[in-house]
Amino acid sequence: MCRPIYVYVLFRPKGPPVTRSPAPEPVADSPTLTPAQAFDALYAFCAPALVRQAYLLTGRRELARESVERAFQLVWQRWPEVARDPDPAGWVRAATYDCALSPWHRLRPRFRRSEPPPADAISRTLLDALLKLPPPYRRALLLYDGVGLGLPETAAETEASTPATANRLLHAREAIAARLPELANPAELRRRMAELACLERPRAARPPAVRADSERRAAFWTRAAVAFTVTLIGTTALALRTAPTHYEPPVSPGVMVRGVPPRVAPGSLSQRELSLRAKLREGTASGPERLLPQPR
């Protein structure tokens, strides 16, 4: 049997909002949590339930664990933003769902093989019915009937309008009721989803390991960005160094001209050319007739 606390964390019962008393004023000498301690506390509170929710979304134990760890790596990289968020658990839940439902997982060879289904026949049929739903329908159903969010909160987290979210919920419930008529009652559906989530116990990594992986990933991408920037600067400098500074029009290709006699070497002068040369040499090259105008 699954411990009740897991069912409560994963599937919060519906009901009127509980009025909470205002938080007490912090005491001056009260110890303050470090960022690592606050992250570990959030991880310990949210990770077990999120792994079970991701399993209902994907039907894969390893992918569910990886999605939760990847979401918490993003949380640690953006810890100041998440720490100031009014709902840190909602932030990490949305990140987990995005990672779990990413369409790129189908291209990974490790996730192409099917995993062993649950042993129980009803749980196996329910999981198969959930996985046949479109991802937005599956996500809305899990948030509303599983986590216990209200319709406006579910619409906001799925980035859809409230009427569209209501239609998704109705169609998802109808699709599951068509496979399992005994789950037409929403209360019974929530109970069976809780039991299905508690059948599997995929464990996530420890918080220090998640923080270390996040820091290594951030350092890798930082070094990659620096290397890319240096390469881009070097390529730009090389282009500026070797590029021409003015426009040089291209030389048109040669065209063969027909009808022009070929060029030959000069040979001996003919008799006519010799007499013409002698006449030119005998004529006056300079004289008064060239300086004074001739009367007409």
Coordinates of N, CA, C and O in Angstrom, one line a residue, residues 24-141:
P24 N 3.5 34.9 10.9 CA 4.1 35.7 12.0 C 5.3 36.5 11.5 O 5.9 36.2 10.5
E25 N 5.5 37.6 12.2 CA 6.7 38.4 11.8 C 8.0 37.6 12.1 O 8.1 36.9 13.1
P26 N 9.0 37.8 11.2 CA 10.2 37.0 11.5 C 10.9 37.6 12.7 O 11.0 38.8 12.9
V27 N 11.5 36.7 13.4 CA 12.3 37.1 14.6 C 13.7 37.5 14.1 O 14.3 36.9 13.2
A28 N 14.2 38.5 14.8 CA 15.5 39.1 14.3 C 16.6 38.0 14.4 O 17.5 38.0 13.6
D29 N 16.6 37.2 15.5 CA 17.7 36.3 15.7 C 17.4 34.9 15.1 O 18.0 33.9 15.4
S30 N 16.3 34.7 14.3 CA 15.9 33.4 13.7 C 16.9 33.1 12.6 O 17.3 34.0 11.8
P31 N 17.3 31.8 12.5 CA 18.3 31.4 11.5 C 17.7 31.6 10.1 O 16.5 31.3 9.8
T32 N 18.5 32.0 9.1 CA 18.1 32.2 7.7 C 18.6 31.1 6.9 O 19.8 30.7 7.0
L33 N 17.8 30.5 6.1 CA 18.2 29.4 5.2 C 19.1 29.9 4.1 O 18.9 31.0 3.5
T34 N 20.1 29.2 3.8 CA 21.0 29.5 2.6 C 20.2 29.1 1.4 O 19.3 28.3 1.4
P35 N 20.7 29.6 0.2 CA 20.0 29.1 -1.0 C 20.0 27.6 -1.2 O 19.0 27.0 -1.7
A36 N 21.1 27.0 -0.9 CA 21.2 25.5 -1.0 C 20.2 24.8 -0.1 O 19.5 23.8 -0.5
Q37 N 20.1 25.3 1.2 CA 19.1 24.7 2.1 C 17.7 24.9 1.6 O 16.8 24.0 1.7
A38 N 17.4 26.1 1.2 CA 16.0 26.3 0.7 C 15.7 25.5 -0.5 O 14.6 25.0 -0.7
F39 N 16.7 25.3 -1.4 CA 16.5 24.5 -2.6 C 16.3 23.0 -2.2 O 15.4 22.4 -2.7
D40 N 17.0 22.6 -1.3 CA 16.9 21.2 -0.8 C 15.5 20.9 -0.2 O 14.9 19.9 -0.3
A41 N 15.0 22.0 0.6 CA 13.7 21.8 1.2 C 12.6 21.8 0.1 O 11.7 21.0 0.2
L42 N 12.7 22.6 -0.9 CA 11.7 22.6 -2.0 C 11.8 21.3 -2.7 O 10.8 20.7 -3.1
Y43 N 13.0 20.8 -3.0 CA 13.2 19.5 -3.7 C 12.6 18.4 -2.9 O 11.9 17.5 -3.4
A44 N 12.9 18.3 -1.6 CA 12.3 17.2 -0.8 C 10.8 17.3 -0.7 O 10.2 16.2 -0.6
F45 N 10.2 18.5 -0.8 CA 8.8 18.6 -0.7 C 8.1 18.2 -2.0 O 7.0 17.6 -2.0
C46 N 8.7 18.6 -3.1 CA 8.0 18.5 -4.4 C 8.4 17.3 -5.3 O 7.6 16.8 -6.1
A47 N 9.7 16.9 -5.1 CA 10.2 15.9 -6.1 C 9.4 14.6 -6.1 O 9.1 14.0 -7.1
P48 N 9.1 14.0 -4.9 CA 8.4 12.7 -4.9 C 7.1 12.7 -5.7 O 6.7 11.9 -6.5
A49 N 6.3 13.8 -5.4 CA 5.0 13.9 -6.1 C 5.2 14.2 -7.5 O 4.4 13.7 -8.4
L50 N 6.1 15.0 -7.9 CA 6.3 15.4 -9.3 C 6.8 14.2 -10.1 O 6.4 14.1 -11.3
V51 N 7.6 13.3 -9.5 CA 8.0 12.1 -10.3 C 6.8 11.2 -10.6 O 6.6 10.7 -11.7
R52 N 5.8 11.1 -9.7 CA 4.6 10.3 -10.0 C 3.7 11.0 -11.0 O 3.1 10.4 -11.8
Q53 N 3.6 12.3 -10.9 CA 2.8 13.0 -11.9 C 3.5 12.9 -13.3 O 2.7 12.7 -14.3
A54 N 4.8 13.0 -13.4 CA 5.4 12.9 -14.7 C 5.3 11.5 -15.2 O 5.2 11.2 -16.4
Y55 N 5.2 10.5 -14.3 CA 5.0 9.1 -14.8 C 3.6 9.0 -15.4 O 3.4 8.3 -16.4
L56 N 2.6 9.6 -14.8 CA 1.2 9.6 -15.4 C 1.2 10.3 -16.8 O 0.4 10.0 -17.6
L57 N 2.1 11.3 -16.9 CA 2.1 12.0 -18.2 C 2.8 11.3 -19.3 O 2.4 11.4 -20.5
T58 N 3.8 10.5 -18.9 CA 4.7 9.9 -20.0 C 4.5 8.4 -20.0 O 4.8 7.7 -21.0
G59 N 4.2 7.8 -18.9 CA 4.2 6.3 -18.8 C 5.6 5.7 -18.7 O 5.7 4.5 -18.9
R60 N 6.6 6.5 -18.5 CA 8.0 6.0 -18.5 C 8.6 6.4 -17.2 O 8.6 7.6 -16.8
R61 N 9.2 5.5 -16.5 CA 9.8 5.8 -15.2 C 11.0 6.6 -15.3 O 11.2 7.6 -14.6
E62 N 11.9 6.2 -16.2 CA 13.2 6.9 -16.4 C 13.0 8.3 -16.9 O 13.6 9.3 -16.4
L63 N 12.1 8.5 -17.8 CA 11.8 9.8 -18.3 C 11.1 10.7 -17.3 O 11.4 11.9 -17.2
A64 N 10.3 10.1 -16.4 CA 9.7 10.9 -15.3 C 10.8 11.4 -14.4 O 10.8 12.6 -14.0
R65 N 11.7 10.5 -14.0 CA 12.8 11.0 -13.1 C 13.7 12.0 -13.7 O 14.0 13.0 -13.1
E66 N 14.0 11.8 -15.0 CA 14.8 12.8 -15.7 C 14.1 14.1 -15.9 O 14.8 15.2 -15.8
S67 N 12.8 14.1 -16.1 CA 12.1 15.4 -16.2 C 12.1 16.2 -14.9 O 12.3 17.4 -15.0
V68 N 12.0 15.5 -13.8 CA 12.0 16.2 -12.5 C 13.4 16.8 -12.2 O 13.5 17.9 -11.8
E69 N 14.4 16.0 -12.5 CA 15.7 16.5 -12.3 C 16.1 17.6 -13.2 O 16.7 18.6 -12.7
R70 N 15.7 17.6 -14.4 CA 15.9 18.7 -15.4 C 15.2 19.9 -14.9 O 15.8 21.0 -15.0
A71 N 14.0 19.8 -14.4 CA 13.2 21.0 -14.0 C 13.9 21.6 -12.8 O 14.0 22.8 -12.7
F72 N 14.4 20.8 -11.8 CA 15.1 21.3 -10.7 C 16.4 21.9 -11.0 O 16.9 22.8 -10.3
Q73 N 17.1 21.4 -12.1 CA 18.3 22.0 -12.5 C 18.0 23.5 -13.0 O 18.8 24.4 -12.8
L74 N 16.9 23.6 -13.8 CA 16.5 25.0 -14.2 C 16.2 25.8 -13.0 O 16.5 27.0 -13.0
V75 N 15.5 25.2 -12.0 CA 15.2 26.0 -10.7 C 16.5 26.5 -10.1 O 16.6 27.7 -9.7
W76 N 17.5 25.7 -10.0 CA 18.8 26.1 -9.3 C 19.5 27.2 -10.2 O 20.1 28.1 -9.6
Q77 N 19.4 27.1 -11.5 CA 20.0 28.1 -12.3 C 19.3 29.4 -12.2 O 19.9 30.5 -12.4
R78 N 18.0 29.4 -11.9 CA 17.2 30.6 -11.8 C 16.7 30.8 -10.4 O 15.6 31.2 -10.2
W79 N 17.5 30.4 -9.4 CA 17.0 30.4 -8.1 C 16.5 31.7 -7.5 O 15.5 31.8 -6.9
P80 N 17.2 32.8 -7.8 CA 16.6 34.1 -7.3 C 15.2 34.4 -7.8 O 14.3 34.8 -7.1
E81 N 15.0 34.0 -9.1 CA 13.7 34.2 -9.7 C 12.6 33.3 -9.0 O 11.5 33.7 -8.7
V82 N 13.0 32.0 -8.9 CA 12.1 31.1 -8.3 C 11.8 31.4 -6.8 O 10.7 31.2 -6.3
A83 N 12.8 31.8 -6.1 CA 12.7 32.0 -4.7 C 11.7 33.2 -4.4 O 11.0 33.2 -3.4
R84 N 11.7 34.2 -5.3 CA 10.7 35.3 -5.2 C 9.4 35.0 -5.8 O 8.5 35.9 -5.7
D85 N 9.2 33.9 -6.4 CA 7.9 33.6 -7.0 C 6.9 33.3 -6.0 O 7.2 32.6 -5.0
P86 N 5.6 33.7 -6.1 CA 4.6 33.4 -5.1 C 4.3 32.0 -5.0 O 3.9 31.5 -3.9
D87 N 4.6 31.2 -6.0 CA 4.3 29.7 -6.0 C 5.4 29.0 -6.6 O 5.4 28.6 -7.7
P88 N 6.5 28.7 -5.8 CA 7.7 28.0 -6.3 C 7.3 26.6 -6.8 O 7.8 26.1 -7.7
A89 N 6.4 25.9 -6.0 CA 6.0 24.6 -6.4 C 5.3 24.6 -7.8 O 5.5 23.7 -8.6
G90 N 4.5 25.6 -8.0 CA 3.9 25.7 -9.3 C 4.9 25.9 -10.4 O 4.7 25.4 -11.6
W91 N 5.9 26.7 -10.1 CA 6.9 27.0 -11.1 C 7.7 25.7 -11.5 O 7.8 25.4 -12.7
V92 N 8.1 24.9 -10.6 CA 8.8 23.7 -10.9 C 7.9 22.7 -11.5 O 8.3 21.9 -12.3
R93 N 6.6 22.7 -11.1 CA 5.7 21.7 -11.7 C 5.5 22.0 -13.2 O 5.5 21.1 -14.0
A94 N 5.3 23.3 -13.5 CA 5.2 23.7 -15.0 C 6.4 23.3 -15.7 O 6.3 22.8 -16.9
A95 N 7.6 23.5 -15.1 CA 8.9 23.1 -15.8 C 8.9 21.6 -16.0 O 9.4 21.1 -17.0
T96 N 8.5 20.9 -15.0 CA 8.5 19.4 -15.1 C 7.6 18.9 -16.2 O 8.0 18.0 -17.0
Y97 N 6.4 19.5 -16.3 CA 5.5 19.0 -17.3 C 6.0 19.4 -18.7 O 5.8 18.6 -19.6
D98 N 6.6 20.6 -18.8 CA 7.2 20.9 -20.1 C 8.3 19.9 -20.6 O 8.4 19.5 -21.7
C99 N 9.1 19.6 -19.6 CA 10.2 18.6 -19.9 C 9.6 17.2 -20.3 O 10.1 16.6 -21.2
A100 N 8.6 16.8 -19.5 CA 8.1 15.5 -19.7 C 7.4 15.4 -21.1 O 7.4 14.3 -21.7
L101 N 6.7 16.4 -21.5 CA 5.9 16.4 -22.7 C 6.6 16.9 -23.9 O 6.0 17.2 -24.9
S102 N 7.9 17.1 -23.8 CA 8.7 17.6 -25.0 C 8.6 16.6 -26.1 O 8.8 15.4 -25.9
P103 N 8.3 17.1 -27.3 CA 8.2 16.1 -28.5 C 9.5 15.6 -28.9 O 9.6 14.6 -29.7
W104 N 10.7 16.1 -28.4 CA 12.0 15.7 -28.8 C 12.3 14.3 -28.2 O 13.3 13.7 -28.7
H105 N 11.6 13.9 -27.2 CA 12.0 12.6 -26.6 C 11.8 11.4 -27.5 O 12.4 10.4 -27.4
R106 N 10.9 11.6 -28.5 CA 10.6 10.5 -29.4 C 11.8 10.2 -30.3 O 11.9 9.1 -30.9
L107 N 12.7 11.1 -30.4 CA 13.9 11.0 -31.3 C 15.0 10.3 -30.5 O 16.0 10.0 -31.2
R108 N 14.9 10.1 -29.2 CA 16.0 9.5 -28.5 C 15.8 8.0 -28.5 O 14.8 7.5 -28.2
P109 N 16.9 7.3 -28.8 CA 16.8 5.8 -28.9 C 16.4 5.1 -27.6 O 15.7 4.1 -27.6
R110 N 16.8 5.7 -26.5 CA 16.5 5.0 -25.2 C 15.1 5.1 -24.9 O 14.6 4.3 -24.0
F111 N 14.3 6.0 -25.5 CA 12.9 6.1 -25.1 C 12.0 5.6 -26.2 O 10.8 5.8 -26.2
R112 N 12.6 4.9 -27.2 CA 11.8 4.3 -28.3 C 11.3 2.9 -27.9 O 10.2 2.4 -28.4
R113 N 12.0 2.3 -26.9 CA 11.5 1.0 -26.5 C 10.4 1.1 -25.4 O 10.5 2.0 -24.6
S114 N 9.4 0.3 -25.4 CA 8.4 0.3 -24.5 C 8.8 -0.2 -23.1 O 9.6 -1.1 -23.1
E115 N 8.2 0.3 -22.1 CA 8.5 -0.2 -20.7 C 7.4 -1.1 -20.2 O 6.3 -1.1 -20.8
P116 N 7.8 -2.0 -19.3 CA 6.8 -2.9 -18.7 C 5.6 -2.2 -18.2 O 5.7 -1.2 -17.4
P117 N 4.4 -2.5 -18.5 CA 3.2 -1.8 -18.0 C 2.9 -2.3 -16.6 O 3.5 -3.2 -16.1
P118 N 2.0 -1.6 -15.9 CA 1.6 -2.1 -14.5 C 1.0 -3.4 -14.6 O 0.4 -3.9 -15.5
A119 N 1.2 -4.1 -13.4 CA 0.7 -5.5 -13.4 C -0.9 -5.6 -13.3 O -1.5 -6.5 -13.8
D120 N -1.5 -4.6 -12.6 CA -2.9 -4.6 -12.5 C -3.6 -4.3 -13.8 O -3.2 -3.4 -14.6
A121 N -4.6 -5.0 -14.2 CA -5.3 -4.8 -15.5 C -6.0 -3.5 -15.6 O -5.9 -2.8 -16.6
I122 N -6.7 -3.0 -14.5 CA -7.4 -1.7 -14.5 C -6.3 -0.6 -14.6 O -6.5 0.3 -15.4
S123 N -5.3 -0.7 -13.9 CA -4.2 0.3 -13.9 C -3.6 0.4 -15.3 O -3.3 1.5 -15.8
R124 N -3.4 -0.8 -15.9 CA -2.8 -0.8 -17.2 C -3.7 -0.2 -18.2 O -3.3 0.6 -19.1
T125 N -5.0 -0.5 -18.1 CA -5.9 0.1 -19.1 C -6.0 1.6 -18.9 O -6.1 2.4 -19.8
L126 N -6.0 2.0 -17.6 CA -6.1 3.5 -17.3 C -4.9 4.2 -17.8 O -5.0 5.3 -18.4
L127 N -3.7 3.6 -17.6 CA -2.5 4.3 -18.1 C -2.5 4.3 -19.6 O -2.1 5.4 -20.2
D128 N -2.9 3.3 -20.3 CA -3.0 3.3 -21.7 C -4.0 4.3 -22.2 O -3.7 5.0 -23.2
A129 N -5.1 4.5 -21.5 CA -6.1 5.5 -21.9 C -5.5 6.9 -21.7 O -5.8 7.8 -22.5
L130 N -4.8 7.1 -20.7 CA -4.2 8.4 -20.4 C -3.1 8.8 -21.5 O -3.1 9.9 -22.0
L131 N -2.3 7.8 -21.9 CA -1.3 8.0 -22.9 C -1.9 8.2 -24.3 O -1.2 8.8 -25.1
K132 N -3.1 7.7 -24.5 CA -3.7 8.0 -25.8 C -4.3 9.4 -26.0 O -4.7 9.8 -27.1
L133 N -4.5 10.1 -24.9 CA -5.0 11.4 -24.9 C -3.9 12.4 -25.5 O -2.7 12.2 -25.3
P134 N -4.4 13.4 -26.2 CA -3.4 14.4 -26.6 C -2.7 15.0 -25.4 O -3.3 15.1 -24.3
P135 N -1.5 15.4 -25.6 CA -0.7 16.0 -24.4 C -1.4 17.2 -23.7 O -1.5 17.2 -22.4
P136 N -2.1 18.1 -24.4 CA -2.8 19.2 -23.6 C -3.9 18.6 -22.8 O -4.2 19.1 -21.7
Y137 N -4.7 17.7 -23.3 CA -5.8 17.1 -22.6 C -5.3 16.3 -21.4 O -5.8 16.4 -20.3
R138 N -4.2 15.6 -21.6 CA -3.6 14.8 -20.5 C -3.1 15.7 -19.4 O -3.3 15.5 -18.2
R139 N -2.5 16.8 -19.8 CA -2.0 17.8 -18.8 C -3.1 18.4 -18.0 O -3.0 18.6 -16.8
A140 N -4.1 18.9 -18.7 CA -5.3 19.5 -18.0 C -6.0 18.5 -17.1 O -6.4 18.9 -16.0
L141 N -6.1 17.3 -17.5 CA -6.8 16.3 -16.7 C -6.0 16.0 -15.4 O -6.5 15.9 -14.3

